[in-house]
Amino acid sequence: MFSINRRTFIKLSALTGAAALATRFTRRPALAEPLIERPPEGVITDKYVATSCLNCATRCATRVRVTNGMAVKIAGNPLSQVSEGENCPRAHIGLQVLYDPDRLEGPMKRTNTAKGKGIDPKWTPISWGQALTEITDRLQALRAGGNPHKLVLFQGLNTISDEDVIRRFAAAYGTPNLISAEGLENEADMASEWLADGNFTQSAYDLANTNYILAFGANIVESQKPLARNLRMWGKMRRERPNRVKVVVVDPRYSITAAKADQWLPINPGTDAALAMAIAYVIITEKLYDADFVEKYTTGLDAYRQVVIESYRPEKVAPITGISAETIYKIAREFAATKPAIAWRGRGATGWPNGAYTGYAIFCLNALVGSIDVPGGVTYQINPEYKAMPALAEDDTAKKGKSQQRLDLGHTADFPAAETVTNQAADSIIAGRPYPAEIAIGFNSNFNMTAPATARWEEAMKKLPFYVHIAPSVSEMAEYADIVMPSPTFLEEWGYDHSPPGSGFAEVKLKQPAVAKLHDTMGIIDIIFELAGRLGGSITQSFAGMGRTAEEFVRFRTENLMNWQKWLDDGVWVNKSYKYYKYDSIFKTPSRKFEFRSGNLEARLKELGKSADEQAYLPHYEKADFFGDEKQYPLVLTTYHPVLKIESDVQNYPWAQEIYLAMHARGWGNFVEINKETAHELHIKDLDEVWVESPFGKLRAKARIFAGVHPHVVSIAMGQGHTAAGRWAKGIGINPNEITGVAYDRTSGQSAFYNTRVRVYRA
Ligand code: SF4
C-alpha cells in the first residue's frame, strides 16, 4: 500500500525542486515588449475604481488603481464580505488580460473557406454594422424557415449579467440549445445534491464556523470555488482561531491543499464513493450519527443502512481504496465526533463516470452527522434578487423551437438529471442528429481546449455552416469563426456579478469600466440588445423596458438593491444575514426531507418511462470503466487545475506563466508528473523527455518525478498546450484533453475526465 509521510515528502520535494531550478523549460519565451507603457510625463491623475474580477467563476469584488488613465494595480474590495477585502493570486493577472498585446482589436470576417486546426482563417476587418447585419440576416432566415432551434449558443465563463441576457435571447429567439461549460465542470456535483435534497446546485460550506473538513478531491486553496474566500477562511481556520480546524484531504495527488492539510489520504483513483460509504459504515454501526437530525429530517435510512452494512465494511473497502481499515475507522470517528464537520465533494471526486453517485455518497455523510444548514456545516447559497425583467414576449416560432429536443440530449432518459451535456453537443453536431445545427454563437467559449477528446470539437466546428465568436482574445474555438466580434475585457465593461457557489449569504458586485475601451470592441449585452432590436417582433419586445445599453441594463437590474451613486462608489452590496435550520423549505424532495434514497430520481425516471434497480436510488460505489487495457496502459491519467490557470482558457499572460506550477516552482509549461518508484521502474529520470500515450494518441513533455503522485497515476496540469492563442500561450506545454476518451456521468451528463489509462516511456 502506498504511503508517504510529510517529512519524506518535503525532503524529496527539496531534491526535485533543486534539480528543477537547475534546468528550465526550453520553451520559455522572452518578454519582448513592456506590457504597460509608462504614463506620459505631466500631471498624474490617480483613482480607484470599484469593479469585479472574471479570472474565475468566483467573480470577486476588486478595486482597480488607475493612474493617468491606465490600470496599474488590482486589489480586493474591503466592502466585500465574501472575500473580506482580499483576492487570490490570479486577480492581478487582470492587468495582463487588459493589456494583452494579442487581443482582438475589431470585428473581422473570414475569407478562407477552409477550416481546421492551424488553418489561417484569413480574417479581414469589417465594420460593426456589416457584422451585425450579416448575422441578423442569417438569424432572420433561420427563423423564417421555422428552425430557430438550429441556433446553438455556446457559453464559457461570463459575467452573470451577460448570462442573464444570453439566456433571455435564447428564450426569445426560440432555441433550447444553450450549451454551457457547466457540463464540463460542475453538473455531477450539482446532480449529487439534487439526488439527496432536490436542489440542482453546488453546496456552500460554512468555513467561518466549521471545526473539521474532510475534502474529497476538493483542491480548496488552489482551484475550488469560491477561491478568494477559501483562502481567506483558510487563514482564519488554521491560524486565527483558538481551535485550529482539522483538514483531511482525499486525493491521489499531493495538491497544494493536501500539502497544507493535517492529513493526506492518497486514495486509489476513482474510489472515493467506496471510502465515503465505508465511513458511513462506521458512523452507522457505531451509532455515531446525529439521531435527532436523522429521525426528524431524513428518509431512506433503512435502505441506505442495509447497503452500507452489506457491502462497505472498512476491511472490505481498504483494498479497493488503498486506505487502510484502521485509517477509515479513525477518520470516521473523528468526523462524527468533531462538530460541526464538513464532507466536501470536489471535482476530483465527481469528475468520473458515476460521479453524481460519488457526490451523493459524500453528501450523505453531512446528513448523518447533522451538518445540514447548521453553523459550520453545508449551507444553501442565497442568490440575490435583482429587479425582475419584464415578461418575455414569445411568439409561436419561439415556443415551437424551444419544444424541440436539445442537441446535447440533456433532459432525456440518457442523462436524467442533466441541464447541459456539453461534450455531447460536439457528437450531435458532427452526426447532424437529432437535427443539423445551422448557426452557432460562442460567448467566451473554448471547448476545443477544455473538453475531453478535443479532436471531436475540431470536427464539429468544421461542420458548422456559420459560426460567430465573441470574446476579447483569439482562441482555439475562435479559429473556426466566420465572424469574430471582439468584446471588451472585464476591466472595460459594465455588468453585475455574484458567486454561484459562494459564501451562503448573498453579495452582488458591480462591474464598471476601470479604463476606457482599448480597442474597437462591443460588450455581450450591447451586442445582444443590438441583435434583438434588429430582429424585430417578439424578440425586440423581450428586451424592451430595461434600458438600451449595458450600463442602463445594469442600472435597471440593480436599482432595487442600492442607489446608483452608492453602486459606483462602493461596488458591492451585501446581505450578510443568513438563516440556518431552514428545514421547512430547503428540501425539494417528494418527502420534503433529506433523502438517503432518492425519491427525485425515482420520480424523474418514471416521468421518462425508464426503470432501474434499487441500487440506482441509493448512494453507492461502482468500479469505473476505464479506456485502455490495464496491461498495455498501466497508469491512470489524472489532471488538475493549478492556481494560475486563468479560467477564460486563454492563458496568454506572462505573470501567470512565470509561476504556473507553484508546487514545483516552475513556469512556462506543464509536466508529466510521475511517482518516484514508478519512474524508477520505467527508467525515467526527473526532467527526461517522455511520451504519455493513451489509446487515443500521445503527447510529449518533460517528466517530473514527484513523490506526491500515487504510484498508479500520472498527473498533468490543465491550461497549457494552446495551438491558436497569443504569443505567451501558443505552443507551450501540452493539453491532456487531446488524449482522453469521451465518457459521461450517466446521471448528470458531466464529462468524465479521469478514466483514461496511459503508458509513459522515454522519448
Ligand atoms: S478567486 Fe477568482 S474572481 Fe476572485 S480574485 Fe481570484 S481569480 Fe479573481
CSV table of N, CA and C and ligand atoms in Angstrom, one decimal, residues 53 55-56 58-60 87-88 90-91 227-228, ligand 1:
chain,number,residue,atom,x,y,z
A,53,CYS,N,-13.7,41.0,-10.7
A,53,CYS,CA,-12.7,40.1,-11.5
A,53,CYS,C,-13.5,39.0,-12.2
A,55,ASN,N,-11.5,36.3,-13.6
A,55,ASN,CA,-10.5,35.3,-13.9
A,55,ASN,C,-10.9,33.9,-13.4
A,56,CYS,N,-12.0,33.9,-12.7
A,56,CYS,CA,-12.6,32.6,-12.4
A,56,CYS,C,-14.1,32.9,-12.0
A,58,THR,N,-15.6,32.8,-9.3
A,58,THR,CA,-15.9,33.3,-8.0
A,58,THR,C,-16.4,34.8,-8.2
A,59,ARG,N,-15.8,35.5,-9.2
A,59,ARG,CA,-16.3,36.8,-9.6
A,59,ARG,C,-16.2,37.8,-8.4
A,60,CYS,N,-14.9,37.9,-7.9
A,60,CYS,CA,-14.7,38.7,-6.7
A,60,CYS,C,-14.8,40.2,-6.9
A,87,ASN,N,-8.1,39.1,-2.3
A,87,ASN,CA,-8.4,38.3,-3.5
A,87,ASN,C,-7.3,37.2,-3.7
A,88,CYS,N,-7.3,36.6,-4.8
A,88,CYS,CA,-6.4,35.4,-4.9
A,88,CYS,C,-5.2,35.8,-5.8
A,90,ARG,N,-4.6,35.1,-8.7
A,90,ARG,CA,-4.9,35.4,-10.1
A,90,ARG,C,-5.4,36.8,-10.4
A,91,ALA,N,-5.9,37.5,-9.3
A,91,ALA,CA,-6.6,38.7,-9.6
A,91,ALA,C,-5.7,39.7,-10.3
A,227,LEU,N,-12.7,30.7,-4.5
A,227,LEU,CA,-11.3,30.6,-4.2
A,227,LEU,C,-10.8,31.7,-3.2
A,228,ALA,N,-11.1,32.9,-3.5
A,228,ALA,CA,-10.6,34.0,-2.7
A,228,ALA,C,-11.1,33.9,-1.2
B,1,SF4,S1,-11.0,34.0,-6.8
B,1,SF4,FE1,-11.4,34.2,-9.0
B,1,SF4,S2,-12.6,36.0,-9.2
B,1,SF4,FE2,-11.6,36.1,-7.1
B,1,SF4,S3,-9.8,37.2,-7.4
B,1,SF4,FE3,-9.3,35.1,-7.7
B,1,SF4,S4,-9.5,34.7,-9.9
B,1,SF4,FE4,-10.5,36.7,-9.5
